[in-house]
Every structure is written in C-alpha cells, then in structure tokens.
Coordinates of C-alpha atoms and ligand atoms in Angstrom, one line a residue:
X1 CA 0.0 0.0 0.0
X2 CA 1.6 3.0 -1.1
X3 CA -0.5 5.7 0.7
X4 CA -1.6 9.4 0.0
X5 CA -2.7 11.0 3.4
X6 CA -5.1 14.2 2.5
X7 CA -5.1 16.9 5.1
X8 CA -6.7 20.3 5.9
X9 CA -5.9 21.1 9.2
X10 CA -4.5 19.9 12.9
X11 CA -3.8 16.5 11.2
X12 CA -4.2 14.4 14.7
X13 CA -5.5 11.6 12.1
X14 CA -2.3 11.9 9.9
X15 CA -0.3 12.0 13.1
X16 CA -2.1 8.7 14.0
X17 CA -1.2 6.9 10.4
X18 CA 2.3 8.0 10.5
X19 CA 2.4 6.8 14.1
X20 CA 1.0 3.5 13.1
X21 CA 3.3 2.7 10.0
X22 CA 6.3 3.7 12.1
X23 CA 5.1 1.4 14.8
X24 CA 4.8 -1.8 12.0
X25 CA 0.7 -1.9 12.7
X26 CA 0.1 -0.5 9.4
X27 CA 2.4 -2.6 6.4
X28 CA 1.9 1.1 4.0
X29 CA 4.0 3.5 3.0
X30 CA 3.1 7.4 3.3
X31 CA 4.4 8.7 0.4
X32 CA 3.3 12.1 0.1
X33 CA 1.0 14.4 2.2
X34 CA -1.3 16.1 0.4
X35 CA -2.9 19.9 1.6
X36 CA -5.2 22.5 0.2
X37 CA -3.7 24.7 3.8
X38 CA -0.3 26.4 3.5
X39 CA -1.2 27.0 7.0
X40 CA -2.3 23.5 8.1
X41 CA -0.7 22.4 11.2
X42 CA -0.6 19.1 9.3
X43 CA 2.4 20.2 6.9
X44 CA 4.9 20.4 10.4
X45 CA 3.9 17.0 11.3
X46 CA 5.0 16.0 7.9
X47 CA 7.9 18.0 7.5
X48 CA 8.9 16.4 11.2
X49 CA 7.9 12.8 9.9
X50 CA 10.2 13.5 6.5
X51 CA 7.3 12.6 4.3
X52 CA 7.4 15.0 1.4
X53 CA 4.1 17.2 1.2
X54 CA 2.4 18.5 -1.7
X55 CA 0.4 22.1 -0.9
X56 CA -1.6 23.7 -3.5
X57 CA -4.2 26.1 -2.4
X58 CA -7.1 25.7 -4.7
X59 CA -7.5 29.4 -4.6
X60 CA -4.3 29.4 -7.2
X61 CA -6.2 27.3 -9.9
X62 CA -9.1 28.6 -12.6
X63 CA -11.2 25.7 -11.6
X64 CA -11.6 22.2 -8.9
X65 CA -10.9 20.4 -12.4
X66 CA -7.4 21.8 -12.6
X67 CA -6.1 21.9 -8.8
X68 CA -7.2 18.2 -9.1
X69 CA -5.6 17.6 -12.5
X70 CA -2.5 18.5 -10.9
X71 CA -3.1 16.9 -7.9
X72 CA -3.6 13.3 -9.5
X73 CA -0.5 14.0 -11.5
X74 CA 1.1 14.0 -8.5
X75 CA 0.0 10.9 -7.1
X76 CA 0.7 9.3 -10.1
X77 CA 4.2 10.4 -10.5
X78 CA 4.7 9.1 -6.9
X79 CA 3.0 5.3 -7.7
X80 CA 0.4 6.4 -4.7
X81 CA -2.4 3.4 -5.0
X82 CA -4.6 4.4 -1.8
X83 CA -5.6 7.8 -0.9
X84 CA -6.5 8.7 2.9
X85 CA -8.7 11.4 3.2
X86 CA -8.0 13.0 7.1
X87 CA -9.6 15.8 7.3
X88 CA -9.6 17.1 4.4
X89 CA -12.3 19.8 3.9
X90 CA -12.8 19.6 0.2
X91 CA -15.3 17.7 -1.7
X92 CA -13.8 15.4 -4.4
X93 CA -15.0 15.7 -7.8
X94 CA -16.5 12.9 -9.9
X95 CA -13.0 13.3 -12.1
X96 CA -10.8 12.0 -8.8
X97 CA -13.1 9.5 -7.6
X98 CA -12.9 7.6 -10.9
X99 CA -9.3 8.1 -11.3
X100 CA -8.9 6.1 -8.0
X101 CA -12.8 4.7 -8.0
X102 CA -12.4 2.0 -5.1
X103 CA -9.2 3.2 -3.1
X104 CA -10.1 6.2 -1.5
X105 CA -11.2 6.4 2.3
X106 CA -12.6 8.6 4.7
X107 CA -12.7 8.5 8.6
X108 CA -15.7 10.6 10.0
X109 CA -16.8 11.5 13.1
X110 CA -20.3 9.8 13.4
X111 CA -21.8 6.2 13.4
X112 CA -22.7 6.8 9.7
X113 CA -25.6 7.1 8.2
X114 CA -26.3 9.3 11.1
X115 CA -24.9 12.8 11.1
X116 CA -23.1 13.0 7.7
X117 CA -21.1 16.6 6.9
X118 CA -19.0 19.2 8.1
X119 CA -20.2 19.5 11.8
X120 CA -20.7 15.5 13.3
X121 CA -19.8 15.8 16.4
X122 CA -21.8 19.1 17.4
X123 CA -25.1 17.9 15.4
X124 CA -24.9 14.8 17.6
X125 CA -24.5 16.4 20.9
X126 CA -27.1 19.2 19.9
X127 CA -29.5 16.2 19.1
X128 CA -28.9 14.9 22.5
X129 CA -28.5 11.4 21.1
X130 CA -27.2 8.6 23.6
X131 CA -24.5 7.7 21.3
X132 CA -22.8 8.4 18.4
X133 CA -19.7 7.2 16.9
X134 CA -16.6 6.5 14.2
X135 CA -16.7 5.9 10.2
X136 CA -14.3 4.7 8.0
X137 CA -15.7 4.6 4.9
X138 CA -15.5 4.1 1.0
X139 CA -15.7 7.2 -0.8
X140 CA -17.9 7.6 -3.4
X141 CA -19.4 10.4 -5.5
X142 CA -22.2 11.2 -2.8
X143 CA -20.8 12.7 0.7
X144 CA -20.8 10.6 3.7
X145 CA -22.3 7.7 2.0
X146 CA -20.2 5.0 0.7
X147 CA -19.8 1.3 2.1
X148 CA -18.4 1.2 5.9
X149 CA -15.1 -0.1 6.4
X150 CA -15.1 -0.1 10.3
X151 CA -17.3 1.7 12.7
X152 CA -17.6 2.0 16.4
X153 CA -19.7 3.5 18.6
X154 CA -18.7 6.3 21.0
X155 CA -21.5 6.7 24.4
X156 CA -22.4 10.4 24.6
X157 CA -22.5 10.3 28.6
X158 CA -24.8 12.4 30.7
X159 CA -21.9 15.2 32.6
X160 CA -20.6 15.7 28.7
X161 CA -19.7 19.1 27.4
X162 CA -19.5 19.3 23.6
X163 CA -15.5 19.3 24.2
X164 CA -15.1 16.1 26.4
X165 CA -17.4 13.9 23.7
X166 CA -15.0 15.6 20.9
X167 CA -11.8 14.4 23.0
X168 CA -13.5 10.7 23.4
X169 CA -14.4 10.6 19.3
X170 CA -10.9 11.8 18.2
X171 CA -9.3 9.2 20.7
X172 CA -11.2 6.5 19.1
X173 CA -10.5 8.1 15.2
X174 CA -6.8 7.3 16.1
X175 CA -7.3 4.1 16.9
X176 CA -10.3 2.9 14.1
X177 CA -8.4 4.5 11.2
X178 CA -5.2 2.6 11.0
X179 CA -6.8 -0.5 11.8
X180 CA -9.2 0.5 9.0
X181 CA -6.3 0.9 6.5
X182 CA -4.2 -2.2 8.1
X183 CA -7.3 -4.3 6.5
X184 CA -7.3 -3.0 3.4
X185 CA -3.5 -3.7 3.1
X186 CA -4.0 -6.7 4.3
X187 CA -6.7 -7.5 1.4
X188 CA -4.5 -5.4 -1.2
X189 CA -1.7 -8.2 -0.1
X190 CA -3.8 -11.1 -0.7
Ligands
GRF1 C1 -11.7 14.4 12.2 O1 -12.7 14.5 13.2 C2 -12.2 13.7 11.1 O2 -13.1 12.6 11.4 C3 -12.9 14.7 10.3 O3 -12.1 15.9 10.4 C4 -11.4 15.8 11.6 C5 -9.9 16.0 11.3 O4 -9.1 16.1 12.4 N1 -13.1 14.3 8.9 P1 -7.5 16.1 12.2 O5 -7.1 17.1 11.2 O6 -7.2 14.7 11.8 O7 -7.0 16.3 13.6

C-alpha cells in the first residue's frame, strides 16, 4: 500500500497513520501528504515525519478540475495506489473518484448514516442522542455515503460538554483508522 494522506488542518489523524506505519501496525508506506492549507498544522507533522508534502491552495487554480488535475498528476508520478482522506475539507470531484474509484477512504466523526457533513460531532451532541460514533468509509461520489469499512460507537454520557465527547471521538478516530487501513493492506496483499 503506497498511501496518499489528504489533510486540511490539525492532522491528529495523519499523526495517528504516520504513528502507526512507524510502529509496524500498518504494512503502507506514506508517500506524500497532500494539503489545500499552507497553513495547516498538518504540513509540520509531515515535515517532522520526512514525508514529502504537496500544498496547492485551490485558490491558485481557474477551476476544482485543474487543482485536481495536478493533484492526480502528482499521485501518479509518486506510484500512490490508496488515498486517505483525514480531514480534508474539500469535496472530491467525480474526475478524482474515478481516477482512484475503489481506493479512497474517509474517517468521519459519526456512526454513519447518522450525522453525515461538516459539523458531526456538534449535530450529535445538539441532538442529544445517547451515542454516536466513528466511520471509516469508501468514498464515493455522494458525501458521507459510501460502504463502511469499520465503525464504532462512541457513548455520549450524561456530565458531557461538547468538548469532552470531541476528546472521546478523536481518541477512538486514532485508533479505528489505521486499523481500517491495516485491513485493506491486508486485502491489497492477498
Ligand atoms: C476528524 O474529526 C475527522 O473525522 C474529520 O475531520 C477531523 C480532522 O481532524 N473528517 P484532524 O485534522 O485529523 O485532527
């Protein structure tokens, strides 16, 4: 598995997966971080972790078509085969998805199909469910929605604040998502 890790922001799920391959739990390589931030705080975990990152603000490009053009140009030249998405904040056009149809993931921060987009963890807690939960999934062309990889629930207990629940979810994102990917390399070996 030759891995693409996409990133946005705070990166605690890259951390995790470089974490993880550094450990031996996950048999992948990271070959190349990929941002649409030059102010991420993901691109110092990479730079710390030597794994060669590629930024390109979006906001340089005439159209999504073309930052992603370059993007998967990228990818290709570095023989990436699986794509990560961790946080990344962008939605993938129909043009990526086929390019790698089948090998892109996504961990989200819900028991899914409940709670898909941007804000998980607060809808939950606003809904005052009694649980909520982890995603890894397939991606496919529709948000939120493609086949589960691995999911586990996360209690929302009584003396919660919308911070402590957030803490719990992230805790169990760094542990579900490179066990996620350790089964697909698994498969991929196979
Ligand atoms: C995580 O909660 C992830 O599930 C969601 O975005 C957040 C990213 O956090 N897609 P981080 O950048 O990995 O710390």
């Amino acid at each position: 598995m030759n891995l693409a890790v996409f990133c946005s922001g705070y990166g605690s799920n890259f951390q995790a997966l470089l974490d993880a391959v550094r450990s031996g739990k996950l048999k992948a390589r990271i070959a190349v971080m990929v941002c649409d931030n030059p102010k991420a705080y993901a691109i110092r975990r990479a730079a710390k972790a030597g794994v060669p990152v590629c930024v390109l603000s979006p906001k340089l490009f005439k159209s999504r078509g073309d930052h992603e053009r370059l993007i998967v140009g990228v990818l290709k030249s570095q023989g990436v085969d699986w794509i990560a998405l961790a946080g990344y904040m962008r939605i993938l056009t129909p043009y990526f998805i086929r390019a790698y149809r089948g090998r892109i993931v996504n961990i989200h921060p819900s028991y899914l199909p409940a709670f898909k987009g941007a804000h998980a963890i607060r809808d939950a807690y606003a809904a005052g469910v009694k649980s909520t939960g982890v995603t890894v999934h397939h991606v496919t062309e529709e948000l939120d929605s493609g086949r589960p990889i691995l999911r586990q629930r996360v209690p929302v207990r009584p003396k919660d604040t919308l911070a402590t629940l957030e803490a719990r979810i992230h805790a169990v994102e760094h542990r579900l998502y490179p066990r996620a990917l350790a089964l697909l390399a698994r498969r991929a070996r196979r």
